[in-house]
Coordinates of N, CA, C and O in Angstrom, one line a residue:
X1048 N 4.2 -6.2 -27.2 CA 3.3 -5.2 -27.8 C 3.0 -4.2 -26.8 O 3.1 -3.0 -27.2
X1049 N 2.7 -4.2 -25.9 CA 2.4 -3.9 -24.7 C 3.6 -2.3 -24.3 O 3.4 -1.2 -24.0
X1050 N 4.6 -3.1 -24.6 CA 5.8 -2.5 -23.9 C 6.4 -1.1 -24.7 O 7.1 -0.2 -24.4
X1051 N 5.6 -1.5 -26.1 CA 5.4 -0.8 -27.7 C 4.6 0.3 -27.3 O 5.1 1.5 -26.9
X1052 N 3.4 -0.1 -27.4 CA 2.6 1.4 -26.6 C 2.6 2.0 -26.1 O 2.0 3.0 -26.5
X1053 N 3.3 2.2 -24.7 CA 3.6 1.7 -23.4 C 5.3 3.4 -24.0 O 5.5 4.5 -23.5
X1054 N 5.8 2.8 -24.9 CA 7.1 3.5 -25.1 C 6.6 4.6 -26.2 O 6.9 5.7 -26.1
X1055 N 5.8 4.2 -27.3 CA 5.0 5.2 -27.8 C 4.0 6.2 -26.9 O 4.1 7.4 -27.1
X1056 N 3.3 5.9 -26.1 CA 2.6 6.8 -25.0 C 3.3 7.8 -24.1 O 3.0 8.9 -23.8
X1057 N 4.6 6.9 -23.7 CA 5.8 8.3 -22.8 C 6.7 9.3 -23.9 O 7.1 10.4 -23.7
X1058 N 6.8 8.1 -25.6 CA 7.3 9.4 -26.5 C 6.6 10.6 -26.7 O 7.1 11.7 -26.8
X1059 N 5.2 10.4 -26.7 CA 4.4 11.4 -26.8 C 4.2 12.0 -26.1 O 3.9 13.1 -26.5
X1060 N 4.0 12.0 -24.5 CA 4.1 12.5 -23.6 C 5.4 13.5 -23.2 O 5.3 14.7 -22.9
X1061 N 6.7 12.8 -23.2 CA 7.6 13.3 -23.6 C 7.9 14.3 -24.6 O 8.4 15.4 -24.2
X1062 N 7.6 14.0 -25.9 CA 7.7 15.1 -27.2 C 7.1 16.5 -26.3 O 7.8 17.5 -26.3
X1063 N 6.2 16.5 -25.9 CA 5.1 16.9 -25.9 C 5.4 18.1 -25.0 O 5.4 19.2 -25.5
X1064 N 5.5 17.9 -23.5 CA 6.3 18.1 -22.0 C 7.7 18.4 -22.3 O 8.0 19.5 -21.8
X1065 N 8.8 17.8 -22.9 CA 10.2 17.8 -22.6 C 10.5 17.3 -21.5 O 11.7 17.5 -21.2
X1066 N 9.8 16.5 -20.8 CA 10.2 15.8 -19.6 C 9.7 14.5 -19.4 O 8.7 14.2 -20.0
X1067 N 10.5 13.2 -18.5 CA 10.2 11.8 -18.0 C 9.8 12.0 -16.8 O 10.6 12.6 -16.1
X1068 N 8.6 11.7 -16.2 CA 8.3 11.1 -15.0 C 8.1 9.7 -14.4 O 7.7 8.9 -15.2
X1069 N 8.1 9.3 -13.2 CA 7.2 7.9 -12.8 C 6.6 8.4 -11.7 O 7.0 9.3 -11.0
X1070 N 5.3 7.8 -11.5 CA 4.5 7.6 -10.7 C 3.6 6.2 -10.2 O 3.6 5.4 -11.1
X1071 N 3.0 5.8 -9.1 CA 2.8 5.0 -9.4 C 1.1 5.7 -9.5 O 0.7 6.8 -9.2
X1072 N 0.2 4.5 -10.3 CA -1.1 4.8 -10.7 C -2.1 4.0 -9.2 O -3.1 4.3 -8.6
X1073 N -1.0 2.8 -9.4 CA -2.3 1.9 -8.2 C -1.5 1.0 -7.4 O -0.7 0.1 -7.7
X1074 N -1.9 1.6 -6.1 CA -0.8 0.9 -5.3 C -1.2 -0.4 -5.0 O -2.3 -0.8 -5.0
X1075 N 0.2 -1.4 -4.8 CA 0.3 -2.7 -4.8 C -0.6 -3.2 -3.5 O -1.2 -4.3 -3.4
X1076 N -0.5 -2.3 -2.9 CA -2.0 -3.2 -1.1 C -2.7 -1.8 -0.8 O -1.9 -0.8 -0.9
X1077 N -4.0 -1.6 -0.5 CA -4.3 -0.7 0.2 C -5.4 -1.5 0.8 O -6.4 -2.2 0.3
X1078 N -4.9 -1.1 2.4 CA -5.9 -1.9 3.8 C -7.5 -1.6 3.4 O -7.8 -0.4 3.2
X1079 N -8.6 -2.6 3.5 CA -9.7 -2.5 3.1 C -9.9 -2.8 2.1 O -11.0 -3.5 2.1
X1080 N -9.5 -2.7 1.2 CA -9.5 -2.8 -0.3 C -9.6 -4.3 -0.7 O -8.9 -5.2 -0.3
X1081 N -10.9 -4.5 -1.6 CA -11.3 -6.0 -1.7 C -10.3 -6.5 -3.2 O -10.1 -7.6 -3.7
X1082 N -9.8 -5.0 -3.6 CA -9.0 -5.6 -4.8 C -7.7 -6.3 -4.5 O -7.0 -5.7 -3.8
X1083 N -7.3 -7.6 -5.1 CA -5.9 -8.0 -4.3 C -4.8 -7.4 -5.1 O -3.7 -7.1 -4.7
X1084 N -5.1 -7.3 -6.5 CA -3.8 -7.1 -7.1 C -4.8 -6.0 -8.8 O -5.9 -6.2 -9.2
X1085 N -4.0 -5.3 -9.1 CA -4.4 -4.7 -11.0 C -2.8 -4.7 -11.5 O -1.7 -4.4 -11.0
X1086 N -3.7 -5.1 -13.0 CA -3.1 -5.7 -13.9 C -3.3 -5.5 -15.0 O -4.5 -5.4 -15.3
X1087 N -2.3 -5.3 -15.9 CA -2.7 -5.2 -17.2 C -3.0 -3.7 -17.6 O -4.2 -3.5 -17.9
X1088 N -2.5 -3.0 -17.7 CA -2.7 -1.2 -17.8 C -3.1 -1.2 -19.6 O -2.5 -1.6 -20.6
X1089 N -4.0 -0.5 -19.4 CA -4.2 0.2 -20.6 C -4.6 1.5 -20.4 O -5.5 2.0 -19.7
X1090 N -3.2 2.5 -21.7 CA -3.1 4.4 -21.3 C -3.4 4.9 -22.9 O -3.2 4.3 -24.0
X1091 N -3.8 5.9 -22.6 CA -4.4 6.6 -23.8 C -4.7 8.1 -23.3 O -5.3 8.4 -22.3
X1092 N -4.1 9.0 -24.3 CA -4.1 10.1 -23.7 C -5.7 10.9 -25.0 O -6.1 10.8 -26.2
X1093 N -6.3 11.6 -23.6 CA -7.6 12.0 -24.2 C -7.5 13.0 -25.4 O -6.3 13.2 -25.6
X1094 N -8.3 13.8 -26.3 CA -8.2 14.7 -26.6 C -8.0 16.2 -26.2 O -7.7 17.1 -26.9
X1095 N -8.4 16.2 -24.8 CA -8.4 17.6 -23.3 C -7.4 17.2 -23.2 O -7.0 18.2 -22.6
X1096 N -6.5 16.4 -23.1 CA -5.3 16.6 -22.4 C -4.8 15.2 -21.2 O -3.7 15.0 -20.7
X1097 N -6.0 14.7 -20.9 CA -6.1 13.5 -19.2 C -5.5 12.5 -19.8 O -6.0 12.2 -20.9
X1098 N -4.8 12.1 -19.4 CA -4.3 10.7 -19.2 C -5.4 9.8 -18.6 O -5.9 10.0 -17.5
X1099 N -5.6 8.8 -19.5 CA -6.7 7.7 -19.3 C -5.7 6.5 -18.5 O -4.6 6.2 -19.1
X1100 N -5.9 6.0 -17.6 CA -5.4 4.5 -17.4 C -6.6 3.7 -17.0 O -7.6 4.2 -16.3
X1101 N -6.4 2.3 -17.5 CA -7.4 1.1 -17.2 C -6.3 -0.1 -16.8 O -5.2 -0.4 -17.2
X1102 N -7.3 -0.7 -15.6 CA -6.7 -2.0 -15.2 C -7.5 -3.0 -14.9 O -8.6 -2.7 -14.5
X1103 N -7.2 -4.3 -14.9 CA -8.1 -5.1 -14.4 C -7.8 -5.2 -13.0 O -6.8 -5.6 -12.4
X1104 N -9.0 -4.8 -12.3 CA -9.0 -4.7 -10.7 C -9.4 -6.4 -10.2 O -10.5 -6.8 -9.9
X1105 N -8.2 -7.3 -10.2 CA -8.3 -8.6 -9.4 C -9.2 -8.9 -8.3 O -9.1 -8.1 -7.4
X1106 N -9.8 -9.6 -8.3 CA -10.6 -9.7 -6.8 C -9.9 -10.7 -6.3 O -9.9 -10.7 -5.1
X1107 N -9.0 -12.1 -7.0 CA -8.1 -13.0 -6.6 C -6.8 -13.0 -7.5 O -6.8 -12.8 -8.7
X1108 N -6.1 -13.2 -6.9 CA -4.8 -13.1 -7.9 C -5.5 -14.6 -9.1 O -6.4 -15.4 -8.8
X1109 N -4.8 -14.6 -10.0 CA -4.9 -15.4 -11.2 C -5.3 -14.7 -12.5 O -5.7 -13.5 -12.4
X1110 N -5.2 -15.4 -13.6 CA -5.8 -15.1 -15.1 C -7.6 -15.1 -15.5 O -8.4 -14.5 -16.2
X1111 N -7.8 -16.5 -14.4 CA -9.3 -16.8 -14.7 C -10.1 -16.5 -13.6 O -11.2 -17.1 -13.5
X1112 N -9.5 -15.5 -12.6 CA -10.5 -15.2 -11.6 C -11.1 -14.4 -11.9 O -11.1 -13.8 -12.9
X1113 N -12.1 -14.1 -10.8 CA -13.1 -12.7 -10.9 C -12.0 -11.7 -10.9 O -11.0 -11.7 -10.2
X1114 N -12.6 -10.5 -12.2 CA -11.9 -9.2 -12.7 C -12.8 -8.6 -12.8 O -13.9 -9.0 -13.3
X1115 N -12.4 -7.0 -12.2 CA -12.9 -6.0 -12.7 C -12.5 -5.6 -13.6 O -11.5 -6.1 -14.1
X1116 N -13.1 -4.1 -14.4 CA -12.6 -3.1 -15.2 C -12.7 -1.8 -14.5 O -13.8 -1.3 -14.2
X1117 N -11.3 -1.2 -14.2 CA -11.6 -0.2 -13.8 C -10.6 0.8 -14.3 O -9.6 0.3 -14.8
X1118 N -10.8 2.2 -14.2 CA -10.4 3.7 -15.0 C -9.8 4.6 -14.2 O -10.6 5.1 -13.3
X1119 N -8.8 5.0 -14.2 CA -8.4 6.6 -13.3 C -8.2 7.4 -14.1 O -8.3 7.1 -15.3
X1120 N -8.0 8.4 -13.8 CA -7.6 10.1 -14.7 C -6.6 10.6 -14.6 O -6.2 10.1 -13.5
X1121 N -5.8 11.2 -14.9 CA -4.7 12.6 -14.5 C -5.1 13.7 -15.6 O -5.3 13.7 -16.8
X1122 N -5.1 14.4 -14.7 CA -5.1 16.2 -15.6 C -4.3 16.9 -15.6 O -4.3 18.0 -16.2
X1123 N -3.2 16.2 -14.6 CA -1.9 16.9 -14.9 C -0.5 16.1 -14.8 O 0.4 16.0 -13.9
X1124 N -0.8 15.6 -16.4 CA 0.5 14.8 -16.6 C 0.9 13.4 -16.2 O 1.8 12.8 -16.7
X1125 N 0.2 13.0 -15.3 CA 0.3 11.8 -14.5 C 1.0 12.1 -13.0 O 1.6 11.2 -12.5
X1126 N 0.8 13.2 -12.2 CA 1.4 13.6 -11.7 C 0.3 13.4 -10.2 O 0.8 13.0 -9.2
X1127 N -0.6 13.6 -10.1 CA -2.0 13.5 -9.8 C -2.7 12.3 -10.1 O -2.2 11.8 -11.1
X1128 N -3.7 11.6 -9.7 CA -4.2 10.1 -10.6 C -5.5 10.3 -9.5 O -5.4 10.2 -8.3
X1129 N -7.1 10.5 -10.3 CA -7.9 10.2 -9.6 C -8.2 8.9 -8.8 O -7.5 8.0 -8.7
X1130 N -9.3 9.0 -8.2 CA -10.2 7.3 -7.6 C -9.9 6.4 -8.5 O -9.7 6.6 -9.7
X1131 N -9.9 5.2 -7.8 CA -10.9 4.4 -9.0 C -12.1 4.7 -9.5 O -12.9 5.2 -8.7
X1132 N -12.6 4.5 -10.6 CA -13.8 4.2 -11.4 C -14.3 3.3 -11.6 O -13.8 3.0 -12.7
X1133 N -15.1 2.5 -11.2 CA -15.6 1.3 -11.9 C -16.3 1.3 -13.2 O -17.4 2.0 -13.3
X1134 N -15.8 0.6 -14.2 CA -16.1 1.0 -15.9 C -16.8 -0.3 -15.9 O -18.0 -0.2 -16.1
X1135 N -16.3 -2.0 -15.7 CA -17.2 -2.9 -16.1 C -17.4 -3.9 -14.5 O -16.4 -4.5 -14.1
X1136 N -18.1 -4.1 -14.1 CA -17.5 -4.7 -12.7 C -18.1 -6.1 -12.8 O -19.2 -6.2 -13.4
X1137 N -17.6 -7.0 -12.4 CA -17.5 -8.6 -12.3 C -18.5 -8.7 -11.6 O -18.7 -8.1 -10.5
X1138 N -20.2 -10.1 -12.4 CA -20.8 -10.2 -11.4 C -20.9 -11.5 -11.5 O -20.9 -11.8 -12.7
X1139 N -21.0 -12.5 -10.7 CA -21.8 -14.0 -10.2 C -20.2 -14.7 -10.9 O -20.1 -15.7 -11.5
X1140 N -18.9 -13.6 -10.6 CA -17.5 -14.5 -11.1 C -17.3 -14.1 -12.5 O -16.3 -14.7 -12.9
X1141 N -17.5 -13.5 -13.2 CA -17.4 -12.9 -14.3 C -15.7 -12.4 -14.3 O -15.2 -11.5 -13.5
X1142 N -15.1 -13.0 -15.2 CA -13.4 -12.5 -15.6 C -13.5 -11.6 -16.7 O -13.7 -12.2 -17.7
X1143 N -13.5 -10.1 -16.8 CA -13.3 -9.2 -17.0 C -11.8 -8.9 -17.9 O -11.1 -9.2 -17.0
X1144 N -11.1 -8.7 -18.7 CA -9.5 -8.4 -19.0 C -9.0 -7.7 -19.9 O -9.9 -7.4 -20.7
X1145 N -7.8 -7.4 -20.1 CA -7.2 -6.5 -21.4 C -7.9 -5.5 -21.9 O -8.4 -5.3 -23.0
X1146 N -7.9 -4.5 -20.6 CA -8.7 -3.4 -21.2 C -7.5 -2.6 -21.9 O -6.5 -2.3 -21.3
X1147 N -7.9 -1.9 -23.6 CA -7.6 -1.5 -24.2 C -8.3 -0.6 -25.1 O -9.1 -0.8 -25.9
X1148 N -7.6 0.8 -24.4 CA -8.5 2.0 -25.4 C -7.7 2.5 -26.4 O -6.6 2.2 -26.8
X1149 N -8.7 3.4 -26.7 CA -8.2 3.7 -27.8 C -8.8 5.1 -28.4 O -10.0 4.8 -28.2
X1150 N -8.9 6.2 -28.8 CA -9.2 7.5 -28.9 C -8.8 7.9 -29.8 O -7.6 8.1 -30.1
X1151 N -10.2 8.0 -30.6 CA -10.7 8.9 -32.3 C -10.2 10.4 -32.2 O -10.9 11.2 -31.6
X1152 N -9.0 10.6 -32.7 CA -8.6 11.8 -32.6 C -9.1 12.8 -33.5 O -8.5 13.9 -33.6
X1153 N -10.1 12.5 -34.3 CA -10.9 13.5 -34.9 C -12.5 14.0 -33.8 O -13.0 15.1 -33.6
X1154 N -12.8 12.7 -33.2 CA -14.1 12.9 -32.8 C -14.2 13.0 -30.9 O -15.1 13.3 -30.1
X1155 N -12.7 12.7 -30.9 CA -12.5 12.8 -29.4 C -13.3 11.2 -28.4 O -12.9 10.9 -27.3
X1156 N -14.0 10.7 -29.0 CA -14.5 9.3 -28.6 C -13.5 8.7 -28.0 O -12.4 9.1 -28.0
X1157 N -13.9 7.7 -27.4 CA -13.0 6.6 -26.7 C -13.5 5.6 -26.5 O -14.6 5.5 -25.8
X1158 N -12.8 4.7 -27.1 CA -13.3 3.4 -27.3 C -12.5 2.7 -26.5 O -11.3 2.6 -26.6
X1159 N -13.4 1.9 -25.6 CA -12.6 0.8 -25.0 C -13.5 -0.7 -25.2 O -14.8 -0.9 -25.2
X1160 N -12.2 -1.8 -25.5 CA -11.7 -2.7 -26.3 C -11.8 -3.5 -24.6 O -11.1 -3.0 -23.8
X1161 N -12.5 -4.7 -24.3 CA -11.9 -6.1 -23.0 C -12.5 -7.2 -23.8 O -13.2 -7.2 -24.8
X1162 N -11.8 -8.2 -22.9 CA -12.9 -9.6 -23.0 C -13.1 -9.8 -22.0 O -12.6 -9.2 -21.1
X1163 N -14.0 -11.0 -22.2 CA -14.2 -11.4 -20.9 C -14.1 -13.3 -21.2 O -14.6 -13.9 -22.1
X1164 N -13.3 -13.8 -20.4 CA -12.5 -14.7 -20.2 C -13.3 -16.1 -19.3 O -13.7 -16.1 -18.2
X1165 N -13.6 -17.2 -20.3 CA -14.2 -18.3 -19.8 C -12.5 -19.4 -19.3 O -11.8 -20.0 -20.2
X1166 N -12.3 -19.4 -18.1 CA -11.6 -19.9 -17.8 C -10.2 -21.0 -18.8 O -9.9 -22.1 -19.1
X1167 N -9.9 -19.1 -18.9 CA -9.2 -19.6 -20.1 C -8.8 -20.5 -21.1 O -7.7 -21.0 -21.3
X1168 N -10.3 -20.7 -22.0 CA -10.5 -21.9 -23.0 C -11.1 -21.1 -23.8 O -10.9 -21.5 -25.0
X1169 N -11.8 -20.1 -23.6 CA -12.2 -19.1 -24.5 C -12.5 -17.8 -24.2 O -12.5 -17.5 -23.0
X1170 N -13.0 -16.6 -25.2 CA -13.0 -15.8 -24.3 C -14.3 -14.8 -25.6 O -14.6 -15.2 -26.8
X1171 N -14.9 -13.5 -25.1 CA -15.5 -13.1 -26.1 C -15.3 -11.3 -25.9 O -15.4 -10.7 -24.8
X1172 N -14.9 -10.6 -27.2 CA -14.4 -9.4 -27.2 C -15.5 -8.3 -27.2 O -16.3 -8.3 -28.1
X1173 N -15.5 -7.5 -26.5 CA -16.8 -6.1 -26.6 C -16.5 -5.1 -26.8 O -15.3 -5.4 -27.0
X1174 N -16.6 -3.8 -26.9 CA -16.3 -2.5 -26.6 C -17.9 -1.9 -26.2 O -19.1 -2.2 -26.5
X1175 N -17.0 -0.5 -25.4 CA -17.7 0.5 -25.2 C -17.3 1.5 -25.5 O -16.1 1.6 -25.8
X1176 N -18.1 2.5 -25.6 CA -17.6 4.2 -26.0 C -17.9 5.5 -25.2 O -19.1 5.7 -25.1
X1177 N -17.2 6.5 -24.8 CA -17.7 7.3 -24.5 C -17.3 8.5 -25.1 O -16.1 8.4 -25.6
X1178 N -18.0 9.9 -25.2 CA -17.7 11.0 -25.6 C -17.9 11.9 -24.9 O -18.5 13.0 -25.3
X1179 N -17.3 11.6 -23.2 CA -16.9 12.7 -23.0 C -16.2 12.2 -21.9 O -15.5 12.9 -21.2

């Protein structure tokens, strides 16, 4: 499913541009950095134009570890990719995951879709929204 989106997001970016790029969004090690590994991308392109990406920012590699939620930007094309943002951040071990947005293209909203993951036996779904 994933890979669905993922190919629908570069057709439209493509349609759109007439061109393919890659980039990367989040590099695999950066020294200092308490994140060990992100995972799981969720892209959505805004109403202005930015490319939304979300990941879960690992604090230990695994499925049921502490996860963050975190957000970067491009404003141009993916070509550029802001900071991190921290959108939901992991506290007292909190697993965080599957962030998935999604954008009201009448209202310009953005809704993003995670759970959050009780060592993988269950898990409970939330969103948030922003408009702008």
């Amino acid at each position: 499913m994933h890979h669905i989106l993922l190919f629908l997001f570069f057709f439209k970016c493509t349609f759109l541009t007439g061109q393919v790029s890659e980039n990367i969004v989040w590099e695999s090690s950066v020294p200092g950095d308490t994140i060990s590994e992100h995972f799981v991308y969720g892209l959505a392109l805004a109403n202005n134009g930015a490319i939304l990406a979300f990941s879960e920012a690992r604090i230990k590699p695994g499925d049921a570890t502490p996860h963050h939620i975190v957000m970067k930007t491009s404003i141009d094309g993916g070509r550029k990719w802001s900071s991190s943002q921290m959108i939901i951040e992991s506290k007292d071990g909190a697993c965080y995951g599957n962030p998935t947005p999604v954008v009201d293209p009448q209202t310009g909203n953005v809704f993003l879709f995670y759970a959050r993951n009780y060592d993988n036996v269950a898990s409970d779904v939330y969103f948030i929204s922003s408009n702008d």
